[in-house]
CSV table of C-alpha atoms and ligand atoms in Angstrom, one decimal:
chain,number,residue,atom,x,y,z
T,1,UNK,CA,0.0,0.0,0.0
T,2,UNK,CA,1.3,3.5,-0.7
T,3,UNK,CA,1.5,6.4,1.7
T,4,UNK,CA,-1.3,8.6,2.5
T,5,UNK,CA,0.0,12.0,3.6
T,6,UNK,CA,-3.4,12.9,4.7
T,7,UNK,CA,-3.5,10.4,7.5
T,8,UNK,CA,-2.8,11.7,11.0
T,9,UNK,CA,-0.3,10.4,13.5
T,10,UNK,CA,-1.2,9.7,17.1
T,11,UNK,CA,1.6,8.7,19.4
T,12,UNK,CA,1.3,8.0,23.1
T,13,UNK,CA,4.3,8.4,25.3
T,14,UNK,CA,5.8,5.1,26.4
T,15,UNK,CA,4.5,3.8,29.7
T,16,UNK,CA,5.1,0.1,30.2
T,17,UNK,CA,2.1,-1.1,32.1
T,18,UNK,CA,1.5,-4.4,33.9
T,19,UNK,CA,-1.9,-5.1,32.4
T,20,UNK,CA,-2.6,-6.6,29.0
T,21,UNK,CA,-4.1,-4.3,26.4
T,22,UNK,CA,-7.8,-4.7,25.9
T,23,UNK,CA,-7.1,-5.6,22.2
T,24,UNK,CA,-5.2,-8.6,23.5
T,25,UNK,CA,-7.6,-9.8,26.1
T,26,UNK,CA,-10.6,-9.5,23.8
T,27,UNK,CA,-8.9,-11.0,20.8
T,28,UNK,CA,-10.5,-14.3,19.9
T,29,UNK,CA,-8.5,-15.3,16.7
T,30,UNK,CA,-4.8,-14.5,16.9
T,31,UNK,CA,-2.1,-14.9,14.3
T,32,UNK,CA,1.4,-15.2,15.6
T,33,UNK,CA,4.4,-14.6,13.4
T,34,UNK,CA,7.7,-16.2,14.5
T,35,UNK,CA,10.8,-15.0,12.8
T,36,UNK,CA,13.8,-17.2,11.8
T,37,UNK,CA,16.2,-15.2,14.1
T,38,UNK,CA,14.2,-16.3,17.1
T,39,UNK,CA,13.9,-19.9,16.1
T,40,UNK,CA,17.2,-20.7,14.7
T,41,UNK,CA,20.6,-20.1,16.3
T,42,UNK,CA,22.6,-17.9,14.0
T,43,UNK,CA,26.0,-19.5,14.6
T,44,UNK,CA,25.1,-23.1,14.6
T,45,UNK,CA,21.9,-23.2,12.4
T,46,UNK,CA,20.2,-25.3,15.1
T,47,UNK,CA,16.6,-24.9,16.2
T,48,UNK,CA,16.2,-23.2,19.6
T,49,UNK,CA,14.1,-25.9,21.1
T,50,UNK,CA,13.9,-24.4,24.6
T,51,UNK,CA,12.4,-21.2,23.2
T,52,UNK,CA,10.0,-23.1,20.9
T,53,UNK,CA,8.9,-25.2,23.9
T,54,UNK,CA,8.1,-22.0,25.9
T,55,UNK,CA,6.3,-20.5,23.0
T,56,UNK,CA,4.2,-23.7,22.5
T,57,UNK,CA,3.4,-23.7,26.2
T,58,UNK,CA,1.9,-20.2,25.8
T,59,UNK,CA,0.0,-21.3,22.6
T,60,UNK,CA,-1.5,-24.2,24.5
T,61,UNK,CA,-2.5,-21.9,27.4
T,62,UNK,CA,-4.2,-19.5,25.0
T,63,UNK,CA,-5.9,-22.4,23.1
T,64,UNK,CA,-7.1,-23.7,26.5
T,65,UNK,CA,-8.7,-20.4,27.3
T,66,UNK,CA,-10.7,-20.7,24.1
T,67,UNK,CA,-8.7,-18.6,21.7
T,68,UNK,CA,-7.9,-19.7,18.2
T,69,UNK,CA,-4.2,-19.5,17.3
T,70,UNK,CA,-2.6,-19.5,13.8
T,71,UNK,CA,1.2,-19.6,13.7
T,72,UNK,CA,3.1,-18.2,10.7
T,73,UNK,CA,6.6,-19.6,11.1
T,74,UNK,CA,9.8,-18.8,9.3
T,75,UNK,CA,12.9,-20.8,9.8
T,76,UNK,CA,12.8,-23.3,6.9
T,77,UNK,CA,15.6,-21.6,4.9
T,78,UNK,CA,17.7,-20.9,8.0
T,79,UNK,CA,17.5,-24.6,9.1
T,80,UNK,CA,18.0,-26.1,5.7
T,81,UNK,CA,21.0,-24.0,4.6
T,82,UNK,CA,22.8,-25.3,7.7
T,83,UNK,CA,21.9,-28.9,7.0
T,84,UNK,CA,23.0,-28.5,3.3
T,85,UNK,CA,26.2,-26.6,4.4
T,86,UNK,CA,25.4,-23.7,2.1
T,87,UNK,CA,27.7,-20.7,2.3
T,88,UNK,CA,27.0,-17.8,4.6
T,89,UNK,CA,25.5,-14.6,3.2
T,90,UNK,CA,22.8,-14.1,0.6
T,91,UNK,CA,21.7,-17.3,-1.2
T,92,UNK,CA,20.8,-17.6,-4.8
T,93,UNK,CA,17.1,-18.4,-5.5
T,94,UNK,CA,17.8,-22.1,-6.2
T,95,UNK,CA,19.8,-22.4,-3.0
T,96,UNK,CA,17.1,-21.0,-0.9
T,97,UNK,CA,14.5,-23.2,-2.6
T,98,UNK,CA,16.6,-26.2,-1.8
T,99,UNK,CA,17.3,-25.0,1.7
T,100,UNK,CA,13.5,-24.5,2.3
T,101,UNK,CA,12.7,-27.9,1.0
T,102,UNK,CA,15.1,-29.5,3.5
T,103,UNK,CA,14.4,-27.1,6.4
T,104,UNK,CA,10.6,-27.2,6.2
T,105,UNK,CA,10.5,-30.8,7.2
T,106,UNK,CA,12.5,-30.2,10.4
T,107,UNK,CA,10.4,-27.2,11.1
T,108,UNK,CA,7.1,-29.1,10.7
T,109,UNK,CA,8.4,-31.9,12.9
T,110,UNK,CA,9.4,-29.5,15.6
T,111,UNK,CA,5.9,-27.9,15.7
T,112,UNK,CA,4.3,-31.3,15.6
T,113,UNK,CA,6.4,-32.6,18.5
T,114,UNK,CA,5.8,-29.5,20.7
T,115,UNK,CA,2.1,-29.3,19.9
T,116,UNK,CA,1.7,-32.9,20.8
T,117,UNK,CA,3.3,-32.4,24.1
T,118,UNK,CA,0.4,-30.2,25.0
T,119,UNK,CA,-2.2,-32.4,23.5
T,120,UNK,CA,-2.5,-30.1,20.4
T,121,UNK,CA,-2.5,-31.0,16.7
T,122,UNK,CA,-0.3,-29.0,14.4
T,123,UNK,CA,-1.3,-28.6,10.8
T,124,UNK,CA,1.1,-27.5,8.1
T,125,UNK,CA,0.0,-25.0,5.4
T,126,UNK,CA,2.4,-23.8,2.7
T,127,UNK,CA,1.2,-20.9,0.6
T,128,UNK,CA,2.5,-19.0,-2.4
T,129,UNK,CA,1.8,-15.4,-3.2
T,130,UNK,CA,-0.6,-16.5,-5.9
T,131,UNK,CA,-2.7,-18.4,-3.2
T,132,UNK,CA,-3.4,-15.1,-1.5
T,133,UNK,CA,-3.6,-12.8,-4.5
T,134,UNK,CA,-6.0,-14.8,-6.6
T,135,UNK,CA,-9.5,-14.6,-5.1
T,136,UNK,CA,-10.5,-18.2,-5.7
T,137,UNK,CA,-7.4,-19.6,-4.2
T,138,UNK,CA,-7.5,-17.1,-1.4
T,139,UNK,CA,-11.0,-18.3,-0.5
T,140,UNK,CA,-9.9,-21.9,-0.7
T,141,UNK,CA,-7.0,-21.3,1.7
T,142,UNK,CA,-9.3,-19.4,4.0
T,143,UNK,CA,-11.7,-22.3,4.2
T,144,UNK,CA,-9.0,-24.7,4.9
T,145,UNK,CA,-7.7,-22.6,7.8
T,146,UNK,CA,-11.2,-22.1,9.1
T,147,UNK,CA,-11.9,-25.8,9.1
T,148,UNK,CA,-8.6,-26.6,10.9
T,149,UNK,CA,-9.5,-24.1,13.6
T,150,UNK,CA,-13.0,-25.6,13.9
T,151,UNK,CA,-11.3,-28.9,14.4
T,152,UNK,CA,-9.1,-27.4,17.1
T,153,UNK,CA,-5.9,-27.9,15.2
T,154,UNK,CA,-3.1,-25.2,15.2
T,155,UNK,CA,-2.3,-24.2,11.6
T,156,UNK,CA,1.4,-23.5,11.1
T,157,UNK,CA,1.8,-21.5,7.9
T,158,UNK,CA,4.9,-20.7,5.9
T,159,UNK,CA,5.5,-19.5,2.4
T,160,UNK,CA,6.1,-22.4,0.0
T,161,UNK,CA,9.6,-21.2,-0.7
T,162,UNK,CA,10.5,-24.3,-2.8
T,163,UNK,CA,8.3,-23.1,-5.6
T,164,UNK,CA,8.4,-19.4,-5.0
T,165,UNK,CA,10.3,-17.5,-7.7
T,166,UNK,CA,12.0,-14.1,-7.3
T,167,UNK,CA,9.1,-12.3,-8.9
T,168,UNK,CA,6.3,-14.2,-7.4
T,169,UNK,CA,7.0,-14.5,-3.7
T,170,UNK,CA,6.5,-12.7,-0.4
T,171,UNK,CA,10.1,-13.3,0.7
T,172,UNK,CA,9.2,-12.1,4.2
T,173,UNK,CA,6.8,-13.6,6.6
T,174,UNK,CA,5.8,-10.2,8.1
T,175,UNK,CA,3.6,-9.4,5.1
T,176,UNK,CA,2.6,-13.0,4.7
T,177,UNK,CA,1.4,-13.2,8.3
T,178,UNK,CA,-0.6,-10.0,7.8
T,179,UNK,CA,-2.2,-11.4,4.7
T,180,UNK,CA,-3.1,-14.6,6.6
T,181,UNK,CA,-4.5,-12.5,9.5
T,182,UNK,CA,-6.6,-10.6,7.0
T,183,UNK,CA,-7.6,-13.8,5.2
T,184,UNK,CA,-8.9,-15.5,8.4
T,185,UNK,CA,-10.4,-12.3,9.8
T,186,UNK,CA,-8.1,-12.4,12.9
T,187,UNK,CA,-8.6,-9.9,15.6
T,188,UNK,CA,-4.9,-9.6,16.4
T,189,UNK,CA,-1.6,-10.2,14.7
T,190,UNK,CA,1.5,-10.6,16.8
T,191,UNK,CA,4.9,-10.1,15.2
T,192,UNK,CA,7.5,-11.6,17.5
T,193,UNK,CA,10.6,-9.8,16.6
T,194,UNK,CA,14.2,-9.4,17.8
T,195,UNK,CA,13.2,-5.9,19.0
T,196,UNK,CA,10.3,-5.0,21.3
T,197,UNK,CA,8.6,-2.5,19.0
T,198,UNK,CA,8.9,0.4,16.7
T,199,UNK,CA,11.4,3.1,17.7
T,200,UNK,CA,11.5,6.7,16.7
T,201,UNK,CA,15.2,6.1,15.6
T,202,UNK,CA,17.5,3.1,15.7
T,203,UNK,CA,17.9,2.4,19.4
T,204,UNK,CA,21.4,1.0,19.1
T,205,UNK,CA,22.9,4.2,17.6
T,206,UNK,CA,20.5,7.0,18.9
T,207,UNK,CA,20.3,7.5,22.6
T,208,UNK,CA,17.1,9.6,22.2
T,209,UNK,CA,15.3,6.7,20.4
T,210,UNK,CA,12.0,6.1,22.0
T,211,UNK,CA,9.7,3.1,21.6
T,212,UNK,CA,6.2,3.9,20.6
T,213,UNK,CA,3.4,2.3,22.6
T,214,UNK,CA,0.6,3.0,20.2
T,215,UNK,CA,0.3,3.7,16.5
T,216,UNK,CA,-3.2,4.6,15.4
T,217,UNK,CA,-2.4,5.7,11.9
T,218,UNK,CA,0.5,4.7,9.6
T,219,UNK,CA,1.8,8.0,8.3
T,220,UNK,CA,4.8,8.8,6.2
T,221,UNK,CA,6.5,9.8,9.5
T,222,UNK,CA,5.9,6.3,10.9
T,223,UNK,CA,7.2,4.8,7.7
T,224,UNK,CA,10.3,6.9,7.9
T,225,UNK,CA,11.1,5.5,11.4
T,226,UNK,CA,11.2,2.0,10.0
T,227,UNK,CA,14.3,2.5,7.8
T,228,UNK,CA,15.0,-0.8,6.0
T,229,UNK,CA,17.2,-2.8,8.3
T,230,UNK,CA,17.2,-6.5,8.0
T,231,UNK,CA,19.7,-9.3,8.7
T,232,UNK,CA,20.6,-12.5,7.1
T,233,UNK,CA,18.1,-14.3,9.3
T,234,UNK,CA,15.3,-11.7,9.4
T,235,UNK,CA,14.2,-11.0,5.9
T,236,UNK,CA,12.0,-8.0,6.6
T,237,UNK,CA,13.4,-5.6,9.2
T,238,UNK,CA,11.0,-2.9,10.3
T,239,UNK,CA,9.9,-1.9,6.9
T,240,UNK,CA,8.0,-5.0,6.1
T,241,UNK,CA,6.5,-4.9,9.6
T,242,UNK,CA,5.0,-1.5,8.8
T,243,UNK,CA,3.7,-2.9,5.5
T,244,UNK,CA,2.2,-5.7,7.6
T,245,UNK,CA,0.6,-3.1,9.9
T,246,UNK,CA,-1.1,-1.5,6.9
T,247,UNK,CA,-2.5,-4.8,5.7
T,248,UNK,CA,-3.7,-5.8,9.1
T,249,UNK,CA,-5.2,-2.4,10.0
T,250,UNK,CA,-7.0,-2.3,6.6
T,251,UNK,CA,-8.6,-5.7,7.6
T,252,UNK,CA,-9.7,-4.4,11.0
T,253,UNK,CA,-7.0,-6.4,12.7
T,254,UNK,CA,-4.8,-5.0,15.5
T,255,UNK,CA,-1.1,-5.7,15.4
T,256,UNK,CA,1.5,-5.8,18.0
T,257,UNK,CA,5.3,-5.9,17.6
T,258,UNK,CA,6.8,-7.5,20.7
T,259,UNK,CA,10.0,-9.1,21.6
T,260,UNK,CA,10.5,-12.7,20.9
T,261,UNK,CA,13.9,-12.7,22.6
T,262,UNK,CA,12.3,-13.7,25.9
T,263,UNK,CA,11.0,-17.0,27.0
T,264,UNK,CA,7.2,-17.2,27.0
T,265,UNK,CA,6.8,-14.3,24.6
T,266,UNK,CA,3.0,-14.6,24.5
T,267,UNK,CA,2.6,-14.8,28.2
T,268,UNK,CA,4.7,-11.6,28.3
T,269,UNK,CA,2.1,-9.9,26.1
T,270,UNK,CA,-0.7,-11.1,28.5
T,271,UNK,CA,1.4,-9.4,31.3
T,272,UNK,CA,1.5,-6.1,29.4
T,273,UNK,CA,5.1,-6.2,28.3
T,274,UNK,CA,6.6,-3.3,26.4
T,275,UNK,CA,5.6,-3.5,22.8
T,276,UNK,CA,4.2,-1.3,19.9
T,277,UNK,CA,0.5,-1.8,19.3
T,278,UNK,CA,-0.9,-0.8,15.9
T,279,UNK,CA,-4.6,-0.2,16.5
T,280,UNK,CA,-7.1,-0.9,13.7
T,281,UNK,CA,-9.9,1.5,12.9
T,282,UNK,CA,-13.2,0.3,14.3
T,283,UNK,CA,-15.2,0.6,11.1
T,284,UNK,CA,-16.5,-2.7,10.0
T,285,UNK,CA,-14.7,-4.3,7.0
T,286,UNK,CA,-16.3,-6.9,4.7
T,287,UNK,CA,-14.4,-10.0,3.7
T,288,UNK,CA,-14.2,-8.8,0.1
T,289,UNK,CA,-12.8,-5.4,1.2
T,290,UNK,CA,-10.2,-7.2,3.2
T,291,UNK,CA,-9.0,-9.1,0.2
T,292,UNK,CA,-9.0,-6.0,-2.0
T,293,UNK,CA,-7.2,-3.8,0.4
T,294,UNK,CA,-4.6,-6.4,1.2
T,295,UNK,CA,-3.5,-7.1,-2.4
T,296,UNK,CA,0.2,-6.7,-2.6
T,297,UNK,CA,0.5,-5.9,-6.3
T,298,UNK,CA,-2.3,-3.7,-7.7
T,299,UNK,CA,-2.1,-3.6,-11.4
T,300,UNK,CA,-2.6,0.1,-11.9
T,301,UNK,CA,-4.0,3.4,-10.7
T,302,UNK,CA,-7.0,5.4,-11.5
T,303,UNK,CA,-7.0,9.1,-10.9
T,304,UNK,CA,-10.3,10.7,-9.9
T,305,UNK,CA,-11.6,14.2,-9.7
T,306,UNK,CA,-12.8,15.9,-6.6
T,307,UNK,CA,-16.5,15.3,-7.4
T,308,UNK,CA,-15.9,11.6,-7.8
T,309,UNK,CA,-13.9,11.5,-4.6
T,310,UNK,CA,-16.7,13.1,-2.7
T,311,UNK,CA,-19.3,10.8,-4.2
T,312,UNK,CA,-17.2,7.7,-3.3
T,313,UNK,CA,-16.7,8.9,0.3
T,314,UNK,CA,-20.5,9.2,0.6
T,315,UNK,CA,-20.8,5.6,-0.5
T,316,UNK,CA,-21.3,5.9,-4.3
T,317,UNK,CA,-19.7,3.9,-7.1
T,318,UNK,CA,-17.0,5.3,-9.3
T,319,UNK,CA,-18.3,6.2,-12.7
T,320,UNK,CA,-16.1,6.7,-15.8
T,321,UNK,CA,-17.1,10.4,-15.9
T,322,UNK,CA,-15.1,11.1,-12.6
T,323,UNK,CA,-11.8,9.7,-13.9
T,324,UNK,CA,-9.1,11.9,-15.3
T,325,UNK,CA,-6.3,9.4,-15.9
T,326,UNK,CA,-5.2,5.8,-15.7
T,327,UNK,CA,-1.8,4.2,-15.3
T,328,UNK,CA,-0.5,0.6,-15.3
T,329,UNK,CA,-1.7,-2.3,-17.2
T,330,UNK,CA,-4.8,-4.0,-15.8
T,331,UNK,CA,-7.5,-6.3,-17.0
T,332,UNK,CA,-11.2,-6.4,-16.1
T,333,UNK,CA,-11.5,-7.6,-12.5
T,334,UNK,CA,-8.0,-6.6,-11.4
T,335,UNK,CA,-7.3,-4.6,-8.3
T,336,UNK,CA,-6.3,-1.0,-8.9
T,337,UNK,CA,-5.4,1.9,-6.7
T,338,UNK,CA,-7.7,4.9,-6.6
T,339,UNK,CA,-5.9,8.2,-6.3
T,340,UNK,CA,-6.6,11.9,-6.1
T,341,UNK,CA,-5.1,14.3,-8.6
T,342,UNK,CA,-2.3,15.0,-6.0
T,343,UNK,CA,-1.4,11.3,-5.8
T,344,UNK,CA,-3.0,10.4,-2.5
T,345,UNK,CA,-4.3,6.8,-2.3
T,346,UNK,CA,-8.0,7.0,-1.5
T,347,UNK,CA,-8.6,3.3,-1.7
T,348,UNK,CA,-8.6,0.3,-4.0
T,349,UNK,CA,-11.1,-1.5,-6.0
T,350,UNK,CA,-11.9,-4.1,-8.6
T,351,UNK,CA,-12.1,-2.4,-12.0
T,352,UNK,CA,-14.9,-3.4,-14.4
T,353,UNK,CA,-13.0,-2.6,-17.6
T,354,UNK,CA,-9.5,-3.4,-18.9
T,355,UNK,CA,-7.0,-0.5,-19.2
T,356,UNK,CA,-7.4,0.0,-22.9
T,357,UNK,CA,-11.2,0.2,-22.6
T,358,UNK,CA,-11.1,2.4,-19.5
T,359,UNK,CA,-8.9,4.9,-21.3
T,360,UNK,CA,-11.5,5.2,-24.0
T,361,UNK,CA,-14.4,6.0,-21.7
T,362,UNK,CA,-12.9,8.1,-18.9
T,363,UNK,CA,-14.5,11.5,-18.6
T,364,UNK,CA,-17.5,10.2,-20.5
T,365,UNK,CA,-21.1,9.5,-19.4
T,366,UNK,CA,-21.8,5.9,-18.6
T,367,UNK,CA,-24.5,5.7,-21.3
T,368,UNK,CA,-21.9,6.8,-24.0
T,369,UNK,CA,-19.6,4.0,-22.9
T,370,UNK,CA,-21.4,1.2,-24.8
T,371,UNK,CA,-21.4,3.2,-28.0
T,372,UNK,CA,-17.7,4.0,-27.7
T,373,UNK,CA,-16.7,0.5,-26.9
T,374,UNK,CA,-19.1,-1.4,-29.0
T,375,UNK,CA,-20.3,-3.6,-26.2
T,376,UNK,CA,-22.5,-3.1,-23.2
T,377,UNK,CA,-20.5,-3.1,-19.9
T,378,UNK,CA,-21.3,-2.1,-16.4
T,379,UNK,CA,-22.3,1.6,-15.8
T,380,UNK,CA,-19.7,1.8,-13.0
T,381,UNK,CA,-16.0,1.7,-13.5
T,382,UNK,CA,-15.6,0.4,-9.9
T,383,UNK,CA,-18.8,-0.6,-8.1
T,384,UNK,CA,-19.1,0.5,-4.5
T,385,UNK,CA,-19.3,-3.1,-3.3
T,386,UNK,CA,-16.0,-3.8,-5.0
T,387,UNK,CA,-14.2,-0.9,-3.3
T,388,UNK,CA,-12.1,-0.7,-0.1
T,389,UNK,CA,-11.6,3.0,0.8
T,390,UNK,CA,-8.8,4.2,3.0
T,391,UNK,CA,-10.8,4.8,6.1
T,392,UNK,CA,-8.5,7.4,7.6
T,393,UNK,CA,-9.0,9.4,4.5
T,394,UNK,CA,-12.8,8.6,4.5
T,395,UNK,CA,-13.2,10.0,8.0
T,396,UNK,CA,-12.1,13.5,6.9
K,401,LIG,N1,9.8,-18.2,4.6
K,401,LIG,C1,11.2,-18.1,5.0
K,401,LIG,C2,11.6,-19.3,5.7
K,401,LIG,O1,10.9,-20.1,6.2
K,401,LIG,C3,11.5,-16.9,5.8
K,401,LIG,C4,11.0,-15.6,5.5
K,401,LIG,C5,11.2,-14.6,6.6
K,401,LIG,O2,12.2,-14.8,7.3
K,401,LIG,O3,10.5,-13.7,6.8
K,401,LIG,O4,12.8,-19.6,5.9
């Protein structure tokens, strides 16, 4: 998702409290992302079993209290590269595919073992970017996870790195976990990280760096704090965590970045440990809007005039007459970004015409469209039911 300079920033001064946040205590369906750096010892490439045991004890406690837990776990490549004795540093695509193929087996076994120790059933789900971007496959994956949760199993999700290619992959589990959270309509996404939240500046090098307790809008200012750090074992760094925050918030899901460097990291959240909470707007979001707003690769942009913007904000569809320009290369049914003349993203939607056809009818009345195009299409360019507006913007 791109920036929206119109959003507002609300920061609350750090105050580590002893009580859990209400977003945590009320969350019923929780997605927990576990990063490679937490699970796999960097020097030896060996799984940190004590830590995983403590995490699974927390998962069991939450499950016992009636919560539904989905885990999104990295670690396949980190484990497999060690087993295959691959060189240190960045891997070639084929090397990481091979490493993932080897490491994923160990990872799945480890989850199965620890889940079993608590009387739980672990279920492995490997997804590709296409599984979450294409609506039919997305719905299919959602049904599978829903069914597993109904059967009281603990889904353990990872990207199917063995078949992912450079162009078609998440590459980081921060965004993948947010997409999964959005897909299963989770209430809360936990990103267990090697740092306990988002800081105003890199805490290692800036003594004035301050951790944020709460983020209620993701502004360009917040994005600037993220920088783009990342290590060999943690693919994303803070940047992809902010991207994850956007996806989660757009789906009405709260997100927390908390330290996974402690034992019992989920219990720590229940005890109100220091963390950064990204609070989602409270407006209801439909399942279809979740899918639209969480798309990682919109195919193009549609620039609208002020009248069309106003009409959309009051719940109307977008008509060709209100469009001034289009960019990108999209087909009928693709997700496109809707922008103002100044470039602000207002929202996203499923477009009813392909790019070439759209270009021919923009600025024209809907009833002229059929004549221009030679076929009868929909009167709307983006129907209001196919639109997910940026709610921070919509509130203005
Ligand atoms: N899917 C990758 C793995 O399991 C990790 C991606 C990440 O670290 O975010 O190794």
